[in-house]
Amino acid sequence: MTYSQRTHGVLLRRLIEHLDGAVEQAYVNAGLDYRPRFTPILRALVNHGPASLRVLSARTGVTHSAVSQTVSQMAKRGWVALEPGADARERIVALTPFAMEQFPLLERCWAATAAAASGLDADIGQPLADVLTRALEALDRQPFSDRLAAASSPRTGADR
């Protein structure tokens, strides 16, 4: 397949399909009912302990809505437990004993993922994470919507 004429969105979706699909299959092969999207939340809980959805969103850089959906999936699979927080609207997320038992196996999977990512970085000649980080930083400085507006605005006579 030729990728040179594809748009950013198509390329990014295809990249995610390649990466997440392979990683998810590695979890299945390891006997885990686990999804790649669980990892940021699980790592935040391992590193910092139980937390609210709001705190997990801040720690992971994932939207509150996505954290809520992911935590719900994790709870159904036994990875996390939910407890009421300080007020009725808040839920505190904590790892289950099952999650802690599975952690060594997850760490082996993560090590394999890191090694595979290093190989990909070598093939493309630079760390993919660095390219993605630079792109996100550039979009933090000037959102794509602003770039679209600037590209779409009529040019003045001096600009022609």
mmCIF file of C-alpha atoms in Angstrom, residues 13 23 26 32 40 44 55 60-61 63 65 76 83 98 101 105-106 110-112 119 125 130-131 141 154 156-157 159:
data_model
loop_
_atom_site.group_PDB
_atom_site.id
_atom_site.type_symbol
_atom_site.label_atom_id
_atom_site.label_comp_id
_atom_site.label_asym_id
_atom_site.label_seq_id
_atom_site.Cartn_x
_atom_site.Cartn_y
_atom_site.Cartn_z
ATOM 1 C CA ARG A 13 -5.772 5.817 12.287
ATOM 2 C CA VAL A 23 -0.237 -5.097 21.223
ATOM 3 C CA ALA A 26 0.143 -9.952 22.346
ATOM 4 C CA LEU A 32 -4.698 -11.611 29.411
ATOM 5 C CA PRO A 40 -2.113 4.640 31.283
ATOM 6 C CA ALA A 44 -1.169 5.810 37.211
ATOM 7 C CA VAL A 55 -7.322 12.890 38.968
ATOM 8 C CA THR A 60 -2.852 10.322 32.137
ATOM 9 C CA GLY A 61 -3.651 13.188 29.793
ATOM 10 C CA THR A 63 -10.162 13.033 28.688
ATOM 11 C CA SER A 65 -15.027 10.847 29.393
ATOM 12 C CA LYS A 76 -16.032 -5.388 34.122
ATOM 13 C CA GLU A 83 -15.725 3.071 45.531
ATOM 14 C CA PHE A 98 -6.354 -9.662 40.488
ATOM 15 C CA GLU A 101 -1.359 -10.624 40.527
ATOM 16 C CA LEU A 105 2.909 -10.625 33.270
ATOM 17 C CA LEU A 106 1.908 -7.143 32.133
ATOM 18 C CA TRP A 110 5.300 -3.954 28.236
ATOM 19 C CA ALA A 111 9.004 -4.826 27.960
ATOM 20 C CA ALA A 112 8.322 -6.679 24.704
ATOM 21 C CA GLY A 119 12.982 -1.673 16.486
ATOM 22 C CA GLY A 125 15.372 6.556 11.705
ATOM 23 C CA ASP A 130 9.470 12.217 19.606
ATOM 24 C CA VAL A 131 7.741 12.962 16.285
ATOM 25 C CA ARG A 141 0.920 26.240 20.418
ATOM 26 C CA PRO A 154 -9.069 35.054 1.858
ATOM 27 C CA THR A 156 -5.328 40.383 1.047
ATOM 28 C CA GLY A 157 -3.893 42.046 -2.014
ATOM 29 C CA ASP A 159 -0.417 38.611 0.312
#
